[in-house]
Amino acid sequence: MKCDIVRDLMPGYIDGVISEAGSSAVREHMEGCGECRRIFAEMKEEVAGQSTPKEQAALDGFKKIRSRTRYLKVAAALGGLLLAALVIGVFLKVYVVGSLLEQGAVMTSSVMYDEETESLTVKGYMTYAGYRISRVVWKENPSIGARVDLFVYAAETLPFEQEKLDFSITIPDMKGKVLYIIGSNYDNFRIYDWNNDHIDLVSEMEEEIYTRVNPGWDREKVLLSPVQGLQTVDGVEGLEFGVTFLSGDDPGYWKLGYMIVTHGDIAEAGYHIWVSLEKPHQILVYDFSTGEYKRPETLDYEFFQF
């Protein structure tokens, strides 16, 4: 910027009424021009001595107006950005990300476990029309043991989009675990249990316990129930069974799928019984009082009595 232009801008620069770009240009020029700095110093001193109180008040008022105008421009720009962000957020929520479906709106058509890969493939669909399944996600739920939760989200369809009512997802590492569908109202429904899917193996392991741990147990009054999740002992995978003793008038139990119905008084044993998955089945007893696994033959007969 030439010196004569800078000197023309100096009064406005002194009064603070020119734009920020103009003020920046004046400052940048004066940093390298000693003559303009001298003229600026004289002009600033002269303006300060000549201003009357009325002129100074008018100048201050102009500065306030200019400052307020800048503030309003910035506020308007920020307001516009916030409104745009809100509109975009609503659009993404409704048409892209979607909302979690109610548990009752999700149906499964097949649930298949792969013995080689230990993965679980779930295929299903939703019962709502006019929507599309936007995403299906799963996550471990360690607070409840060997449990995995499945979440199905649906978004509204745009005019040029088609409905997408079905889904398929493969979940890895499901050996020994259970899977629940979780709904928007915090409702849940179990759709897979590895123990029930391997009922022949579980029944075989129960028979090993009845036969080898305590042949004197009355099987109608001693209930064995597998605990969710596999336990590895000395590098060997196994399943633990809880032991429940039934007593009182006409004690007994019935197994109905995932549920167990008991009749009579119940008392939980102070131990679990671990059985290896592989044959020949190894059997160990986990004592709650000591926190140790022990061989059943090392324990007294009374240890296994109610």
Short mmCIF file of N, CA and C in Angstrom, two decimals, residues 21-117:
data_model
loop_
_atom_site.label_atom_id
_atom_site.label_comp_id
_atom_site.label_asym_id
_atom_site.label_seq_id
_atom_site.Cartn_x
_atom_site.Cartn_y
_atom_site.Cartn_z
N ALA A 21 -9.58 -5.12 8.08
CA ALA A 21 -8.63 -5.32 6.99
C ALA A 21 -7.84 -4.04 6.71
N GLY A 22 -8.55 -2.88 6.75
CA GLY A 22 -7.86 -1.61 6.54
C GLY A 22 -6.90 -1.30 7.66
N SER A 23 -7.32 -1.57 8.90
CA SER A 23 -6.44 -1.32 10.05
C SER A 23 -5.20 -2.20 9.97
N SER A 24 -5.37 -3.46 9.57
CA SER A 24 -4.24 -4.37 9.46
C SER A 24 -3.26 -3.90 8.39
N ALA A 25 -3.80 -3.36 7.27
CA ALA A 25 -2.93 -2.87 6.19
C ALA A 25 -2.13 -1.65 6.64
N VAL A 26 -2.78 -0.76 7.41
CA VAL A 26 -2.09 0.44 7.91
C VAL A 26 -0.96 0.03 8.86
N ARG A 27 -1.26 -0.88 9.79
CA ARG A 27 -0.24 -1.31 10.74
C ARG A 27 0.93 -1.97 10.03
N GLU A 28 0.64 -2.80 9.07
CA GLU A 28 1.69 -3.51 8.34
C GLU A 28 2.59 -2.54 7.57
N HIS A 29 1.96 -1.48 6.99
CA HIS A 29 2.76 -0.51 6.25
C HIS A 29 3.66 0.28 7.19
N MET A 30 3.13 0.71 8.32
CA MET A 30 3.91 1.55 9.23
C MET A 30 5.06 0.78 9.86
N GLU A 31 4.95 -0.56 9.95
CA GLU A 31 6.06 -1.32 10.49
C GLU A 31 7.32 -1.18 9.64
N GLY A 32 7.15 -0.92 8.35
CA GLY A 32 8.31 -0.79 7.47
C GLY A 32 8.55 0.61 6.93
N CYS A 33 7.75 1.58 7.40
CA CYS A 33 7.88 2.95 6.88
C CYS A 33 8.03 3.91 8.05
N GLY A 34 9.26 4.40 8.27
CA GLY A 34 9.50 5.31 9.39
C GLY A 34 8.83 6.66 9.21
N GLU A 35 8.75 7.18 7.96
CA GLU A 35 8.13 8.47 7.72
C GLU A 35 6.65 8.44 8.06
N CYS A 36 5.97 7.37 7.67
CA CYS A 36 4.54 7.25 7.98
C CYS A 36 4.32 7.10 9.48
N ARG A 37 5.26 6.42 10.16
CA ARG A 37 5.13 6.31 11.62
C ARG A 37 5.23 7.68 12.27
N ARG A 38 6.15 8.52 11.73
CA ARG A 38 6.31 9.86 12.30
C ARG A 38 5.05 10.68 12.07
N ILE A 39 4.53 10.64 10.83
CA ILE A 39 3.32 11.40 10.52
C ILE A 39 2.15 10.89 11.36
N PHE A 40 2.08 9.57 11.57
CA PHE A 40 0.99 8.99 12.37
C PHE A 40 1.05 9.50 13.81
N ALA A 41 2.28 9.57 14.37
CA ALA A 41 2.42 10.03 15.75
C ALA A 41 1.98 11.48 15.88
N GLU A 42 2.38 12.32 14.88
CA GLU A 42 1.97 13.73 14.94
C GLU A 42 0.46 13.85 14.78
N MET A 43 -0.09 13.11 13.84
CA MET A 43 -1.54 13.19 13.59
C MET A 43 -2.33 12.73 14.81
N LYS A 44 -1.84 11.69 15.45
CA LYS A 44 -2.55 11.18 16.62
C LYS A 44 -2.55 12.19 17.75
N GLU A 45 -1.39 12.86 17.93
CA GLU A 45 -1.29 13.88 18.97
C GLU A 45 -2.17 15.07 18.65
N GLU A 46 -2.20 15.45 17.36
CA GLU A 46 -3.00 16.60 16.94
C GLU A 46 -4.49 16.32 17.09
N VAL A 47 -4.91 15.11 16.69
CA VAL A 47 -6.33 14.76 16.79
C VAL A 47 -6.77 14.72 18.24
N ALA A 48 -5.90 14.20 19.10
CA ALA A 48 -6.25 14.11 20.51
C ALA A 48 -6.41 15.50 21.13
N GLY A 49 -5.59 16.49 20.64
CA GLY A 49 -5.68 17.83 21.21
C GLY A 49 -6.82 18.63 20.63
N GLN A 50 -7.31 18.29 19.42
CA GLN A 50 -8.33 19.11 18.77
C GLN A 50 -9.75 18.64 19.05
N SER A 51 -9.91 17.38 19.48
CA SER A 51 -11.26 16.86 19.67
C SER A 51 -11.97 17.55 20.81
N THR A 52 -13.20 18.05 20.53
CA THR A 52 -14.03 18.64 21.58
C THR A 52 -14.79 17.54 22.28
N PRO A 53 -15.30 17.81 23.47
CA PRO A 53 -16.07 16.78 24.17
C PRO A 53 -17.24 16.26 23.35
N LYS A 54 -17.91 17.16 22.60
CA LYS A 54 -19.06 16.74 21.80
C LYS A 54 -18.61 15.83 20.66
N GLU A 55 -17.49 16.23 20.00
CA GLU A 55 -16.98 15.41 18.91
C GLU A 55 -16.54 14.04 19.42
N GLN A 56 -15.89 14.05 20.60
CA GLN A 56 -15.43 12.79 21.17
C GLN A 56 -16.60 11.89 21.52
N ALA A 57 -17.68 12.50 22.04
CA ALA A 57 -18.86 11.72 22.38
C ALA A 57 -19.49 11.11 21.13
N ALA A 58 -19.55 11.91 20.06
CA ALA A 58 -20.10 11.40 18.79
C ALA A 58 -19.24 10.26 18.26
N LEU A 59 -17.92 10.44 18.35
CA LEU A 59 -17.01 9.41 17.87
C LEU A 59 -17.15 8.13 18.69
N ASP A 60 -17.26 8.27 20.01
CA ASP A 60 -17.45 7.10 20.85
C ASP A 60 -18.75 6.38 20.51
N GLY A 61 -19.80 7.16 20.24
CA GLY A 61 -21.08 6.55 19.86
C GLY A 61 -20.97 5.79 18.56
N PHE A 62 -20.23 6.35 17.61
CA PHE A 62 -20.05 5.66 16.34
C PHE A 62 -19.29 4.35 16.53
N LYS A 63 -18.27 4.41 17.39
CA LYS A 63 -17.50 3.20 17.67
C LYS A 63 -18.39 2.12 18.29
N LYS A 64 -19.28 2.52 19.20
CA LYS A 64 -20.16 1.55 19.83
C LYS A 64 -21.10 0.92 18.82
N ILE A 65 -21.63 1.77 17.92
CA ILE A 65 -22.52 1.25 16.88
C ILE A 65 -21.79 0.24 16.00
N ARG A 66 -20.57 0.61 15.63
CA ARG A 66 -19.78 -0.26 14.77
C ARG A 66 -19.46 -1.58 15.48
N SER A 67 -19.11 -1.49 16.78
CA SER A 67 -18.82 -2.69 17.54
C SER A 67 -20.06 -3.57 17.68
N ARG A 68 -21.22 -2.92 17.91
CA ARG A 68 -22.46 -3.69 18.05
C ARG A 68 -22.85 -4.35 16.73
N THR A 69 -22.59 -3.64 15.64
CA THR A 69 -22.89 -4.21 14.32
C THR A 69 -22.05 -5.45 14.08
N ARG A 70 -20.76 -5.37 14.45
CA ARG A 70 -19.91 -6.54 14.31
C ARG A 70 -20.43 -7.70 15.15
N TYR A 71 -20.85 -7.39 16.37
CA TYR A 71 -21.37 -8.43 17.25
C TYR A 71 -22.61 -9.08 16.65
N LEU A 72 -23.51 -8.25 16.11
CA LEU A 72 -24.74 -8.79 15.52
C LEU A 72 -24.43 -9.67 14.31
N LYS A 73 -23.44 -9.26 13.51
CA LYS A 73 -23.06 -10.07 12.36
C LYS A 73 -22.52 -11.42 12.80
N VAL A 74 -21.66 -11.40 13.84
CA VAL A 74 -21.09 -12.65 14.34
C VAL A 74 -22.20 -13.54 14.92
N ALA A 75 -23.11 -12.91 15.70
CA ALA A 75 -24.20 -13.67 16.31
C ALA A 75 -25.11 -14.28 15.24
N ALA A 76 -25.38 -13.50 14.19
CA ALA A 76 -26.22 -14.02 13.11
C ALA A 76 -25.54 -15.19 12.40
N ALA A 77 -24.24 -15.06 12.19
CA ALA A 77 -23.51 -16.15 11.53
C ALA A 77 -23.52 -17.41 12.39
N LEU A 78 -23.28 -17.25 13.71
CA LEU A 78 -23.29 -18.41 14.60
C LEU A 78 -24.68 -19.03 14.67
N GLY A 79 -25.72 -18.18 14.73
CA GLY A 79 -27.09 -18.67 14.76
C GLY A 79 -27.42 -19.47 13.51
N GLY A 80 -26.95 -18.98 12.37
CA GLY A 80 -27.18 -19.70 11.13
C GLY A 80 -26.49 -21.05 11.12
N LEU A 81 -25.25 -21.07 11.64
CA LEU A 81 -24.52 -22.34 11.70
C LEU A 81 -25.20 -23.34 12.64
N LEU A 82 -25.69 -22.85 13.79
CA LEU A 82 -26.37 -23.74 14.73
C LEU A 82 -27.66 -24.28 14.14
N LEU A 83 -28.40 -23.42 13.45
CA LEU A 83 -29.64 -23.87 12.83
C LEU A 83 -29.36 -24.91 11.74
N ALA A 84 -28.31 -24.65 10.95
CA ALA A 84 -27.95 -25.62 9.91
C ALA A 84 -27.53 -26.95 10.53
N ALA A 85 -26.75 -26.87 11.61
CA ALA A 85 -26.32 -28.10 12.28
C ALA A 85 -27.51 -28.86 12.84
N LEU A 86 -28.49 -28.13 13.38
CA LEU A 86 -29.69 -28.77 13.93
C LEU A 86 -30.48 -29.47 12.83
N VAL A 87 -30.65 -28.78 11.71
CA VAL A 87 -31.40 -29.36 10.59
C VAL A 87 -30.69 -30.61 10.06
N ILE A 88 -29.36 -30.52 9.90
CA ILE A 88 -28.58 -31.65 9.41
C ILE A 88 -28.66 -32.82 10.40
N GLY A 89 -28.58 -32.49 11.72
CA GLY A 89 -28.65 -33.53 12.73
C GLY A 89 -29.97 -34.27 12.71
N VAL A 90 -31.07 -33.51 12.58
CA VAL A 90 -32.40 -34.13 12.52
C VAL A 90 -32.52 -35.00 11.27
N PHE A 91 -32.01 -34.49 10.15
CA PHE A 91 -32.07 -35.25 8.90
C PHE A 91 -31.31 -36.57 9.03
N LEU A 92 -30.09 -36.51 9.57
CA LEU A 92 -29.28 -37.71 9.73
C LEU A 92 -29.96 -38.71 10.68
N LYS A 93 -30.53 -38.19 11.77
CA LYS A 93 -31.18 -39.04 12.75
C LYS A 93 -32.37 -39.77 12.14
N VAL A 94 -33.18 -39.06 11.36
CA VAL A 94 -34.42 -39.62 10.83
C VAL A 94 -34.17 -40.51 9.61
N TYR A 95 -33.29 -40.05 8.68
CA TYR A 95 -33.17 -40.72 7.39
C TYR A 95 -31.89 -41.53 7.21
N VAL A 96 -30.89 -41.35 8.08
CA VAL A 96 -29.62 -42.05 7.89
C VAL A 96 -29.33 -42.99 9.07
N VAL A 97 -29.17 -42.42 10.27
CA VAL A 97 -28.81 -43.23 11.44
C VAL A 97 -29.98 -44.10 11.89
N GLY A 98 -31.15 -43.48 12.00
CA GLY A 98 -32.33 -44.22 12.43
C GLY A 98 -32.45 -44.33 13.94
N SER A 99 -33.52 -44.99 14.39
CA SER A 99 -33.80 -45.16 15.81
C SER A 99 -33.87 -46.65 16.14
N LEU A 100 -33.57 -46.95 17.39
CA LEU A 100 -33.60 -48.34 17.85
C LEU A 100 -35.04 -48.85 17.83
N LEU A 101 -35.23 -50.02 17.23
CA LEU A 101 -36.56 -50.60 17.13
C LEU A 101 -36.98 -51.23 18.46
N GLU A 102 -38.29 -51.33 18.65
CA GLU A 102 -38.80 -52.08 19.78
C GLU A 102 -38.47 -53.56 19.58
N GLN A 103 -38.29 -54.25 20.69
CA GLN A 103 -37.93 -55.67 20.58
C GLN A 103 -39.00 -56.46 19.82
N GLY A 104 -40.27 -56.12 20.02
CA GLY A 104 -41.34 -56.84 19.36
C GLY A 104 -41.42 -56.60 17.87
N ALA A 105 -40.73 -55.57 17.37
CA ALA A 105 -40.76 -55.26 15.94
C ALA A 105 -39.68 -56.00 15.17
N VAL A 106 -38.84 -56.77 15.86
CA VAL A 106 -37.74 -57.50 15.22
C VAL A 106 -38.02 -58.99 15.33
N MET A 107 -38.03 -59.65 14.18
CA MET A 107 -38.27 -61.09 14.12
C MET A 107 -37.04 -61.77 13.52
N THR A 108 -36.74 -62.98 13.99
CA THR A 108 -35.61 -63.74 13.45
C THR A 108 -36.14 -64.86 12.56
N SER A 109 -35.50 -65.05 11.41
CA SER A 109 -35.88 -66.13 10.50
C SER A 109 -34.94 -67.32 10.64
N SER A 110 -33.68 -67.08 11.02
CA SER A 110 -32.75 -68.18 11.27
C SER A 110 -31.61 -67.71 12.17
N VAL A 111 -31.16 -68.62 13.04
CA VAL A 111 -30.03 -68.36 13.92
C VAL A 111 -29.13 -69.60 13.84
N MET A 112 -27.97 -69.46 13.19
CA MET A 112 -27.12 -70.61 12.90
C MET A 112 -25.74 -70.42 13.51
N TYR A 113 -25.30 -71.43 14.27
CA TYR A 113 -23.96 -71.42 14.88
C TYR A 113 -23.02 -72.28 14.05
N ASP A 114 -21.83 -71.75 13.75
CA ASP A 114 -20.82 -72.47 12.97
C ASP A 114 -19.80 -73.06 13.93
N GLU A 115 -19.73 -74.39 13.99
CA GLU A 115 -18.83 -75.06 14.92
C GLU A 115 -17.36 -74.79 14.60
N GLU A 116 -17.02 -74.63 13.33
CA GLU A 116 -15.63 -74.42 12.95
C GLU A 116 -15.14 -73.02 13.29
N THR A 117 -15.94 -72.02 12.95
CA THR A 117 -15.51 -70.63 13.19
C THR A 117 -15.98 -70.10 14.54
#
